[in-house]
């Protein structure tokens, strides 16, 4: 295996450690006694789900003596296998570390599209620019604007530097025009753009030809910021650590996401033999949009939860460190915890056009909920925690190869499991978590209070140490049940608070839209069985898929939609559940599982 030596600028770099990955052996120098988690994170070698040593998921192999916390979090069997936690493993001379193999996440890039008139506001126009003469000494830019019969332009200095050469080298056959504003040029009559949904867990990218309306590619990856934490709060904490250390070097979270986007863009351009795109439209939660721009998110995480900005932004890709001449459009947010991804999902649900009352839910670490009724909107964010994404559960994992994604009742065996990739089960992802809990409730193994019963004869062989074992190594514990119980209670309480504020009942709701990867993967029957979704709305569920990507596409390809978004946001009232007088009662009431 190749050896690569990386010297990191650290104080007292007096020990060498070696890190084995699937492809190479890396050598690092760092301070003795320092936790290896920060080093692995900075070099993109390991995702740290919580980043504070509580979740037990920053797994590495090392021949170190386990500390008490590692023993409690991992158990004797994993400790005996050599597994340790990066948060608690201290650097020492010649320490050898092995990174467990990492599987690719299943990234949702598809969506349920509704018909609309496709009318992109960026188009390419054939243009012939008059050559300058001694009698016509108009500046190059003015001659272009005159040829297009336009007055406005949005070009950065990099583009302006290229303009005179493009005009004189026959590269100026078509001009890209944003409504009545000149933004780009090229030899291709087609205009191309990227639609990017920056999720906390994953990044989904669509390359589109807006001249023909064809989607050329849809790709997704794990968000490159994952090593800095599984949720927005832990990532903000990581950013604050960088700030407290004197902001040495480039903001690591900004660099991680912009470098990832730049790489994905260059790969797509190369694959489809394109020179560049005319635009990139971004959506994501409020924290992700801040970190995309390198704007501090610190005060999003502290009461009274104030973002730096939430309006739509237009800027050049180069300002984000992306090697492109594209104009970037950042969709607007609603509040610190109702982001641009929810605005986009509302567009995907046609919320900018009149319709019957509906509820939209994007289920994740924070479950964003919007109620639309009588040309008004109410929204809230319920702190569900990361259990729906597997981060805090005993055997929880993201939706990737080896994750149990479906659990069904079986007359002979009692139950059957389906894993992503159909290989050996390594853990449980969110949809499987709902299924197994629904099954346990149906079989009487979990009662309405959430207590795990061990005296059900048919399933006694699967019970051990307050846990239900789906396989020899994958189990669902009493602690996991409580985690899901808390999460579903928060979501249901949020739904009920919004309905109460609007003086509506479940019967008044026409549709329940589910957005995002988890919302698209769950079985609604399981969600209803555990009480996450009200039974009265079970038959009204409509899955949007990656509604954020579809809504972002509509944001740049539907006439007058940006005015519609401004109006939608003006009509939106955000309710802070933590200070709402009725939230505590609703939360406690929904702790009980349906009988």
Coordinates of C-alpha atoms in Angstrom, one line a residue:
X1 CA 0.0 0.0 0.0
X2 CA 1.1 3.5 -0.8
X3 CA 2.4 5.7 2.0
X4 CA 1.5 9.3 2.1
X5 CA 3.1 11.6 4.6
X6 CA 1.0 14.6 5.8
X7 CA 2.4 17.1 8.1
X8 CA -0.2 19.1 10.0
X9 CA 0.7 22.4 11.5
X10 CA 0.0 21.8 15.2
X11 CA 1.7 22.7 18.4
X12 CA 4.2 20.2 19.8
X13 CA 3.9 17.8 16.9
X14 CA 6.0 15.1 18.6
X15 CA 4.4 11.8 17.7
X16 CA 3.6 9.9 14.5
X17 CA 0.5 7.9 14.1
X18 CA -0.5 5.7 11.1
X19 CA -4.1 5.5 9.7
X20 CA -5.1 2.6 7.5
X21 CA -7.9 3.2 5.0
X22 CA -9.3 0.8 2.4
X23 CA -6.7 2.0 -0.1
X24 CA -3.6 3.3 1.7
X25 CA -1.6 3.8 4.9
X26 CA -1.4 7.5 5.9
X27 CA 1.2 9.0 8.3
X28 CA 0.3 11.9 10.5
X29 CA 2.2 14.0 13.0
X30 CA 0.3 15.4 15.9
X31 CA 0.5 16.3 19.6
X32 CA 0.8 13.4 22.0
X33 CA -2.4 12.8 24.0
X34 CA -4.7 14.6 21.6
X35 CA -7.9 12.9 20.6
X36 CA -7.6 11.5 17.1
X37 CA -11.1 12.5 16.3
X38 CA -10.2 16.1 15.3
X39 CA -7.3 14.9 13.0
X40 CA -9.5 12.3 11.3
X41 CA -12.3 14.8 10.9
X42 CA -10.1 17.5 9.4
X43 CA -8.8 15.0 6.8
X44 CA -12.2 13.7 5.8
X45 CA -11.4 10.2 7.0
X46 CA -14.3 9.7 9.5
X47 CA -17.7 11.1 10.1
X48 CA -18.4 12.0 13.7
X49 CA -22.2 11.7 14.2
X50 CA -22.3 13.7 17.4
X51 CA -18.8 15.0 17.8
X52 CA -18.9 15.1 21.6
X53 CA -18.3 11.5 22.5
X54 CA -21.9 10.5 23.3
X55 CA -23.3 8.6 20.4
X56 CA -20.7 5.8 20.1
X57 CA -20.5 5.9 16.3
X58 CA -17.1 7.3 15.5
X59 CA -15.8 3.7 15.2
X60 CA -12.1 2.9 14.5
X61 CA -9.9 -0.1 15.1
X62 CA -7.0 0.5 17.5
X63 CA -5.0 -1.5 20.0
X64 CA -5.5 1.0 22.9
X65 CA -6.8 0.3 26.3
X66 CA -10.5 1.2 26.3
X67 CA -11.8 3.8 28.7
X68 CA -15.0 3.5 30.7
X69 CA -17.0 5.6 28.2
X70 CA -15.9 3.3 25.3
X71 CA -16.9 0.2 27.3
X72 CA -20.3 1.6 28.2
X73 CA -21.0 2.8 24.7
X74 CA -19.7 -0.2 22.7
X75 CA -20.1 -3.2 25.0
X76 CA -17.7 -6.0 25.6
X77 CA -18.2 -7.8 22.3
X78 CA -17.2 -4.8 20.1
X79 CA -14.3 -3.9 22.5
X80 CA -13.0 -7.5 22.1
X81 CA -13.1 -7.0 18.3
X82 CA -10.7 -4.1 18.7
X83 CA -13.2 -1.4 18.0
X84 CA -12.6 2.0 19.7
X85 CA -14.1 5.5 19.6
X86 CA -12.1 8.3 17.9
X87 CA -13.4 10.8 20.5
X88 CA -11.6 8.9 23.3
X89 CA -8.6 7.5 21.5
X90 CA -5.4 9.5 22.3
X91 CA -2.5 9.9 20.0
X92 CA 0.7 8.2 21.0
X93 CA 3.9 7.3 19.2
X94 CA 3.4 4.8 16.4
X95 CA -0.3 4.4 17.1
X96 CA -1.9 2.3 14.3
X97 CA -5.5 3.1 13.5
X98 CA -7.8 1.4 10.9
X99 CA -10.9 3.1 9.5
X100 CA -13.8 0.6 9.0
X101 CA -15.0 0.4 5.4
X102 CA -17.6 3.0 4.6
X103 CA -20.6 2.4 2.4
X104 CA -22.2 4.9 0.1
X105 CA -25.4 6.5 1.3
X106 CA -28.7 6.1 -0.6
X107 CA -29.3 9.7 -1.7
X108 CA -32.7 10.7 -2.8
X109 CA -32.5 12.5 -6.1
X110 CA -35.9 11.7 -7.6
X111 CA -39.1 13.6 -6.9
X112 CA -42.8 13.5 -7.6
X113 CA -43.3 16.3 -10.2
X114 CA -46.5 18.3 -10.8
X115 CA -47.3 19.8 -14.1
X116 CA -46.5 23.4 -14.6
X117 CA -45.6 25.7 -17.5
X118 CA -41.8 25.4 -18.0
X119 CA -40.6 28.9 -18.6
X120 CA -37.0 29.4 -17.4
X121 CA -36.1 32.9 -16.6
X122 CA -32.6 32.4 -17.9
X123 CA -32.5 31.9 -21.7
X124 CA -29.9 32.0 -24.4
X125 CA -30.4 34.4 -27.3
X126 CA -28.7 34.4 -30.7
X127 CA -26.8 37.7 -30.9
X128 CA -24.6 39.5 -33.4
X129 CA -22.5 42.2 -31.9
X130 CA -21.4 45.1 -34.2
X131 CA -17.6 45.4 -34.6
X132 CA -16.0 48.6 -33.3
X133 CA -14.7 51.2 -35.8
X134 CA -13.1 54.6 -35.5
X135 CA -16.5 56.0 -36.0
X136 CA -18.1 53.6 -33.5
X137 CA -16.0 53.5 -30.3
X138 CA -18.7 52.3 -27.9
X139 CA -17.2 50.1 -25.2
X140 CA -17.5 46.3 -25.7
X141 CA -20.0 45.9 -22.9
X142 CA -22.2 48.6 -24.3
X143 CA -22.2 47.2 -27.8
X144 CA -23.3 43.8 -26.3
X145 CA -26.1 45.5 -24.4
X146 CA -27.2 47.5 -27.4
X147 CA -27.3 44.3 -29.6
X148 CA -29.5 42.7 -27.0
X149 CA -31.6 45.8 -26.4
X150 CA -30.8 45.6 -22.7
X151 CA -29.7 48.1 -20.1
X152 CA -28.8 45.8 -17.2
X153 CA -25.9 43.3 -16.7
X154 CA -24.6 41.1 -13.9
X155 CA -21.0 40.3 -14.7
X156 CA -18.1 40.0 -12.3
X157 CA -14.6 41.3 -13.1
X158 CA -13.5 37.8 -14.1
X159 CA -16.1 37.8 -16.9
X160 CA -15.4 41.4 -17.9
X161 CA -11.7 40.5 -18.4
X162 CA -12.7 37.7 -20.8
X163 CA -15.3 39.8 -22.7
X164 CA -13.0 41.6 -25.3
X165 CA -11.3 38.3 -26.2
X166 CA -14.6 36.4 -26.5
X167 CA -16.0 39.0 -28.8
X168 CA -12.9 38.9 -31.1
X169 CA -12.4 35.1 -31.0
X170 CA -15.9 34.1 -32.3
X171 CA -17.0 32.8 -28.9
X172 CA -19.9 35.2 -28.6
X173 CA -22.6 33.4 -30.6
X174 CA -25.2 33.3 -27.8
X175 CA -25.9 35.5 -24.8
X176 CA -27.5 34.2 -21.6
X177 CA -30.1 36.6 -20.4
X178 CA -31.8 36.6 -17.0
X179 CA -35.2 38.2 -17.7
X180 CA -33.8 41.6 -18.9
X181 CA -30.3 41.2 -17.5
X182 CA -27.2 40.1 -19.5
X183 CA -25.3 37.4 -17.4
X184 CA -23.2 35.2 -19.6
X185 CA -22.3 34.1 -23.2
X186 CA -21.1 31.1 -25.1
X187 CA -21.1 29.2 -28.4
X188 CA -23.9 26.8 -27.4
X189 CA -27.5 27.7 -28.0
X190 CA -28.5 25.7 -25.0
X191 CA -28.5 27.0 -21.4
X192 CA -27.5 24.7 -18.6
X193 CA -27.9 24.9 -14.9
X194 CA -27.4 23.0 -11.6
X195 CA -30.1 22.5 -9.0
X196 CA -28.5 21.7 -5.6
X197 CA -30.2 20.6 -2.4
X198 CA -27.8 20.8 0.5
X199 CA -29.2 18.5 3.1
X200 CA -27.6 18.1 6.5
X201 CA -26.9 14.4 5.6
X202 CA -26.7 14.4 1.8
X203 CA -26.2 16.7 -1.1
X204 CA -28.3 16.1 -4.2
X205 CA -27.4 17.7 -7.6
X206 CA -29.3 17.8 -10.8
X207 CA -27.9 19.0 -14.1
X208 CA -30.6 20.4 -16.4
X209 CA -30.8 21.7 -20.0
X210 CA -33.2 24.6 -19.5
X211 CA -33.5 25.2 -23.2
X212 CA -35.0 21.7 -23.8
X213 CA -36.2 21.0 -20.2
X214 CA -34.2 17.8 -20.1
X215 CA -32.6 16.6 -16.8
X216 CA -29.2 15.3 -17.9
X217 CA -28.0 13.8 -14.6
X218 CA -29.0 13.4 -11.0
X219 CA -26.3 12.5 -8.5
X220 CA -25.9 12.6 -4.7
X221 CA -23.3 12.2 -2.0
X222 CA -22.9 12.4 1.7
X223 CA -22.6 16.0 2.8
X224 CA -18.8 16.6 3.1
X225 CA -19.4 18.5 6.3
X226 CA -20.4 15.2 8.0
X227 CA -17.1 14.8 9.8
X228 CA -18.0 18.0 11.7
X229 CA -21.2 16.6 13.2
X230 CA -24.4 14.8 12.3
X231 CA -26.7 17.7 12.9
X232 CA -26.7 21.5 12.5
X233 CA -26.1 22.2 16.2
X234 CA -22.9 20.1 16.3
X235 CA -21.7 21.7 13.0
X236 CA -22.3 25.2 14.4
X237 CA -20.3 24.0 17.5
X238 CA -17.4 22.9 15.2
X239 CA -17.5 26.3 13.4
X240 CA -17.4 28.1 16.8
X241 CA -14.4 26.0 17.8
X242 CA -12.6 27.2 14.6
X243 CA -13.5 30.8 15.5
X244 CA -12.3 30.4 19.1
X245 CA -8.9 29.1 17.8
X246 CA -8.4 32.4 16.0
X247 CA -10.0 31.5 12.6
X248 CA -6.8 29.9 11.5
X249 CA -7.0 29.0 7.8
X250 CA -10.2 28.8 5.8
X251 CA -13.5 28.1 7.5
X252 CA -13.4 24.3 7.4
X253 CA -17.2 23.9 7.0
X254 CA -17.4 26.4 4.2
X255 CA -14.5 24.8 2.5
X256 CA -15.9 21.3 2.8
X257 CA -19.2 22.1 1.1
X258 CA -18.0 24.5 -1.6
X259 CA -15.2 22.1 -2.6
X260 CA -17.6 19.3 -2.8
X261 CA -20.0 21.3 -5.0
X262 CA -17.1 22.4 -7.2
X263 CA -15.9 18.9 -7.7
X264 CA -19.4 17.6 -8.5
X265 CA -19.9 20.4 -11.0
X266 CA -16.5 19.7 -12.8
X267 CA -17.3 16.0 -12.9
X268 CA -20.7 16.6 -14.5
X269 CA -19.3 19.1 -17.0
X270 CA -16.6 16.7 -18.1
X271 CA -19.1 13.8 -18.3
X272 CA -21.5 15.7 -20.5
X273 CA -18.8 17.5 -22.5
X274 CA -20.0 21.0 -21.4
X275 CA -17.9 24.1 -20.9
X276 CA -19.9 25.6 -18.0
X277 CA -23.4 26.2 -16.7
X278 CA -25.2 29.6 -16.7
X279 CA -26.6 29.3 -13.2
X280 CA -26.7 27.3 -10.0
X281 CA -29.7 27.4 -7.7
X282 CA -29.3 26.3 -4.1
X283 CA -31.7 25.2 -1.4
X284 CA -31.1 23.8 2.0
X285 CA -31.9 24.5 5.7
X286 CA -31.0 27.9 7.1
X287 CA -27.8 26.6 8.7
X288 CA -26.6 24.9 5.5
X289 CA -27.3 28.1 3.5
X290 CA -25.2 30.1 6.0
X291 CA -22.3 27.7 5.9
X292 CA -22.5 27.7 2.1
X293 CA -21.7 31.4 2.2
X294 CA -19.2 31.2 5.1
X295 CA -21.6 33.2 7.2
X296 CA -21.5 32.4 11.0
X297 CA -24.4 30.3 12.2
X298 CA -23.6 30.7 15.9
X299 CA -26.7 32.7 16.8
X300 CA -29.0 30.3 15.0
X301 CA -28.3 27.9 17.8
X302 CA -28.9 30.3 20.7
X303 CA -32.2 31.8 21.9
X304 CA -33.8 33.9 20.4
X305 CA -32.4 32.0 17.3
X306 CA -31.6 34.8 14.9
X307 CA -30.0 34.1 11.5
X308 CA -27.8 36.7 9.8
X309 CA -30.1 36.8 6.8
X310 CA -32.9 34.8 5.3
X311 CA -33.7 36.7 2.0
X312 CA -32.9 35.3 -1.4
X313 CA -29.4 36.1 -2.7
X314 CA -27.8 36.4 -6.1
X315 CA -24.1 36.2 -6.4
X316 CA -21.3 34.9 -8.6
X317 CA -20.1 31.3 -8.2
X318 CA -16.5 32.5 -7.9
X319 CA -17.5 34.3 -4.6
X320 CA -18.2 30.8 -3.2
X321 CA -14.9 29.4 -4.4
X322 CA -16.7 27.5 -7.2
X323 CA -14.8 27.5 -10.5
X324 CA -17.6 28.6 -12.8
X325 CA -18.8 31.7 -14.5
X326 CA -22.4 30.8 -13.3
X327 CA -24.7 33.1 -11.4
X328 CA -25.8 31.5 -8.1
X329 CA -29.3 31.9 -6.8
X330 CA -29.8 31.1 -3.1
X331 CA -33.5 30.5 -2.2
X332 CA -34.9 32.4 0.8
X333 CA -35.5 31.0 4.2
X334 CA -38.4 31.6 6.6
X335 CA -36.7 31.4 10.0
X336 CA -33.7 29.9 11.7
X337 CA -35.3 26.4 11.6
X338 CA -37.6 26.7 8.6
X339 CA -35.2 27.0 5.7
X340 CA -35.0 27.3 2.0
X341 CA -35.5 23.6 1.6
X342 CA -39.0 24.0 3.1
X343 CA -39.8 26.9 0.8
X344 CA -38.7 24.7 -2.1
X345 CA -40.8 21.8 -0.9
X346 CA -43.8 24.1 -0.6
X347 CA -43.3 25.0 -4.3
X348 CA -43.1 21.3 -5.1
X349 CA -46.5 21.0 -3.3
X350 CA -47.9 23.9 -5.4
X351 CA -48.4 26.0 -2.3
X352 CA -48.0 29.2 -4.3
X353 CA -51.3 28.4 -6.0
X354 CA -54.7 28.2 -4.2
X355 CA -55.7 24.8 -2.9
X356 CA -57.5 23.0 -0.1
X357 CA -55.9 22.9 3.4
X358 CA -52.8 20.7 3.6
X359 CA -49.9 19.8 5.9
X360 CA -46.3 19.4 4.8
X361 CA -43.8 17.6 6.9
X362 CA -40.0 17.2 6.3
X363 CA -38.9 14.6 8.8
X364 CA -35.4 14.8 10.0
X365 CA -33.4 15.9 13.1
X366 CA -35.7 18.9 13.1
X367 CA -39.1 18.0 11.7
X368 CA -40.3 21.1 9.8
X369 CA -44.1 21.3 9.6
X370 CA -46.2 23.7 7.6
X371 CA -50.0 24.1 7.6
X372 CA -51.6 25.8 4.6
X373 CA -55.2 27.0 5.0
X374 CA -57.4 29.9 3.7
X375 CA -54.4 31.5 1.9
X376 CA -52.4 31.5 5.1
X377 CA -49.5 29.5 6.4
X378 CA -48.4 28.4 9.9
X379 CA -45.1 26.7 10.5
X380 CA -43.1 25.2 13.3
X381 CA -40.0 23.1 13.8
X382 CA -40.2 20.1 16.2
X383 CA -36.9 18.9 17.7
X384 CA -37.3 15.3 16.8
X385 CA -33.6 14.5 17.4
X386 CA -31.5 12.4 15.0
X387 CA -33.1 9.0 15.8
X388 CA -35.1 9.0 12.5
X389 CA -31.7 9.1 10.8
X390 CA -30.3 6.5 13.0
X391 CA -27.6 8.7 14.7
X392 CA -28.5 8.1 18.3
X393 CA -29.9 4.5 18.3
X394 CA -28.0 1.5 19.5
X395 CA -27.7 0.0 16.0
X396 CA -28.9 2.9 14.0
X397 CA -27.3 3.9 10.8
X398 CA -28.0 6.1 7.7
X399 CA -29.7 4.7 4.7
X400 CA -26.8 2.8 3.1
X401 CA -25.8 -0.7 2.2
X402 CA -26.4 -3.1 5.1
X403 CA -29.1 -1.0 6.7
X404 CA -32.4 -2.8 7.6
X405 CA -34.9 -0.6 5.8
X406 CA -38.0 -2.7 6.1
X407 CA -39.4 -5.1 8.7
X408 CA -42.6 -7.1 8.1
X409 CA -44.6 -9.7 10.0
X410 CA -44.1 -13.3 9.0
X411 CA -46.4 -16.2 10.0
X412 CA -43.6 -18.7 10.2
X413 CA -40.6 -16.7 11.5
X414 CA -42.5 -14.0 13.3
X415 CA -40.9 -11.3 11.2
X416 CA -38.6 -10.8 8.1
X417 CA -36.1 -8.0 7.4
X418 CA -35.1 -6.4 4.1
X419 CA -31.7 -4.6 3.9
X420 CA -30.4 -2.0 1.5
X421 CA -28.2 -3.9 -0.9
X422 CA -29.6 -7.2 0.2
X423 CA -26.4 -8.1 2.1
X424 CA -25.7 -8.8 5.7
X425 CA -27.6 -6.5 8.1
X426 CA -25.3 -4.0 9.8
X427 CA -27.8 -1.7 11.5
X428 CA -31.2 -0.1 11.2
X429 CA -32.1 3.0 9.2
X430 CA -35.1 5.3 9.9
X431 CA -37.7 3.4 7.9
X432 CA -36.7 0.1 9.5
X433 CA -37.0 1.7 12.9
X434 CA -40.6 2.7 12.3
X435 CA -41.4 -0.8 11.0
X436 CA -39.8 -2.7 13.9
X437 CA -41.6 -0.5 16.5
X438 CA -44.9 -1.0 14.7
X439 CA -44.4 -4.7 14.7
X440 CA -43.5 -4.8 18.4
X441 CA -46.6 -2.8 19.2
X442 CA -48.8 -5.1 17.0
X443 CA -47.4 -8.2 18.7
X444 CA -47.8 -6.8 22.2
X445 CA -44.1 -6.8 22.8
X446 CA -44.2 -3.1 23.4
X447 CA -47.2 -1.6 25.4
X448 CA -48.8 1.8 25.0
X449 CA -46.4 3.3 27.5
X450 CA -43.4 2.2 25.4
X451 CA -42.3 -0.5 27.9
X452 CA -40.6 -3.6 26.3
X453 CA -42.3 -6.8 27.4
X454 CA -40.1 -9.9 27.7
X455 CA -42.8 -12.5 28.4
X456 CA -44.3 -12.9 24.9
X457 CA -43.7 -16.6 24.2
X458 CA -43.6 -16.4 20.5
X459 CA -40.8 -13.9 20.5
X460 CA -39.0 -14.7 23.7
X461 CA -36.0 -16.1 21.8
X462 CA -35.4 -12.7 20.3
X463 CA -35.3 -10.9 23.6
X464 CA -32.1 -10.3 25.6
X465 CA -30.9 -7.5 27.9
X466 CA -33.9 -5.2 27.4
X467 CA -33.4 -5.5 23.6
X468 CA -35.2 -7.1 20.7
X469 CA -32.7 -8.8 18.4
X470 CA -33.4 -8.7 14.7
X471 CA -30.2 -10.6 13.9
X472 CA -27.3 -11.9 16.1
X473 CA -25.7 -8.4 16.0
X474 CA -28.5 -5.9 15.2
X475 CA -31.0 -5.1 18.0
X476 CA -33.6 -2.5 19.0
X477 CA -33.4 -1.6 22.7
X478 CA -35.6 -0.2 25.4
X479 CA -33.5 3.0 25.2
X480 CA -34.1 3.1 21.4
X481 CA -37.9 2.9 21.9
X482 CA -37.8 5.9 24.3
X483 CA -35.8 7.9 21.7
X484 CA -38.4 7.2 19.0
X485 CA -41.2 7.8 21.5
X486 CA -39.8 11.3 22.2
X487 CA -39.3 12.1 18.6
X488 CA -42.8 11.1 17.4
X489 CA -44.3 12.9 20.3
X490 CA -42.6 16.1 19.4
X491 CA -43.8 15.8 15.7
X492 CA -47.4 15.0 16.7
X493 CA -47.5 17.9 19.2
X494 CA -46.2 20.2 16.5
X495 CA -49.0 19.1 14.1
X496 CA -51.7 19.5 16.8
X497 CA -50.4 23.0 17.8
X498 CA -50.6 24.2 14.2
X499 CA -54.2 22.8 13.8
X500 CA -55.3 24.3 17.1
X501 CA -53.9 27.7 16.1
X502 CA -55.8 27.6 12.9
X503 CA -59.0 26.2 14.6
X504 CA -58.9 23.2 12.3
X505 CA -59.3 19.4 12.8
X506 CA -57.7 16.5 11.0
X507 CA -60.9 16.1 9.0
X508 CA -60.3 19.6 7.4
X509 CA -57.0 18.5 5.9
X510 CA -57.0 17.6 2.3
X511 CA -53.5 16.3 1.9
X512 CA -50.5 15.4 4.0
X513 CA -47.3 15.9 2.0
X514 CA -44.1 14.1 3.1
X515 CA -40.8 15.5 1.9
X516 CA -37.2 14.4 2.1
X517 CA -35.4 11.1 2.1
X518 CA -36.9 9.7 5.3
X519 CA -40.4 10.8 4.5
X520 CA -40.2 9.1 1.1
X521 CA -38.8 5.9 2.5
X522 CA -41.1 5.3 5.5
X523 CA -44.2 3.1 5.2
X524 CA -47.2 5.2 6.1
X525 CA -48.8 2.2 7.8
X526 CA -45.9 2.0 10.3
X527 CA -45.9 5.8 10.8
X528 CA -49.6 5.6 11.6
X529 CA -49.3 2.6 13.9
X530 CA -46.7 4.3 16.2
X531 CA -48.7 7.6 16.1
X532 CA -46.2 9.6 14.1
X533 CA -48.9 10.3 11.5
X534 CA -52.5 10.7 12.7
X535 CA -54.7 7.8 11.7
X536 CA -57.2 10.3 10.2
X537 CA -54.5 11.4 7.7
X538 CA -53.1 8.0 6.8
X539 CA -55.1 7.9 3.5
X540 CA -54.2 11.5 2.6
X541 CA -50.4 11.0 2.4
X542 CA -48.6 12.2 -0.7
X543 CA -44.9 11.6 -1.0
X544 CA -43.0 14.4 -2.7
X545 CA -39.6 12.6 -2.8
X546 CA -36.9 15.2 -3.0
X547 CA -39.4 18.0 -3.0
X548 CA -36.6 20.5 -2.3
X549 CA -34.9 19.8 -5.6
X550 CA -38.1 19.9 -7.6
X551 CA -39.1 23.2 -5.9
X552 CA -35.7 24.7 -6.6
X553 CA -36.1 23.7 -10.2
X554 CA -39.4 25.5 -10.3
X555 CA -37.8 28.5 -8.7
X556 CA -35.8 29.1 -11.9
X557 CA -38.1 27.6 -14.5
X558 CA -41.6 28.8 -13.7
X559 CA -42.9 32.2 -14.7
X560 CA -43.5 34.7 -11.8
X561 CA -42.7 32.0 -9.2
X562 CA -40.2 34.2 -7.4
X563 CA -42.9 36.8 -6.8
X564 CA -45.1 33.9 -5.6
X565 CA -42.4 32.8 -3.1
X566 CA -42.1 36.4 -1.7
X567 CA -45.9 36.4 -1.2
X568 CA -45.9 33.0 0.4
X569 CA -43.2 34.0 2.9
X570 CA -45.1 37.2 3.7
X571 CA -48.1 35.1 4.6
X572 CA -46.1 32.7 6.8
X573 CA -46.4 32.8 10.5
X574 CA -43.7 30.9 12.5
X575 CA -44.6 29.5 15.9
X576 CA -41.8 28.8 18.3
X577 CA -42.9 25.5 20.0
X578 CA -40.5 25.9 22.9
X579 CA -42.4 29.0 24.1
X580 CA -45.9 27.9 23.1
X581 CA -48.2 27.5 26.1
X582 CA -49.9 24.4 24.8
X583 CA -46.8 22.5 23.6
X584 CA -45.9 20.7 26.9
X585 CA -49.3 19.3 27.3
X586 CA -49.5 18.1 23.7
X587 CA -46.1 16.6 23.9
X588 CA -46.9 14.6 27.1
X589 CA -50.3 13.4 25.7
X590 CA -48.6 12.1 22.5
X591 CA -46.1 10.1 24.4
X592 CA -48.6 7.2 24.6
X593 CA -48.6 4.8 21.6
X594 CA -51.9 4.1 19.9
X595 CA -53.5 0.9 21.3

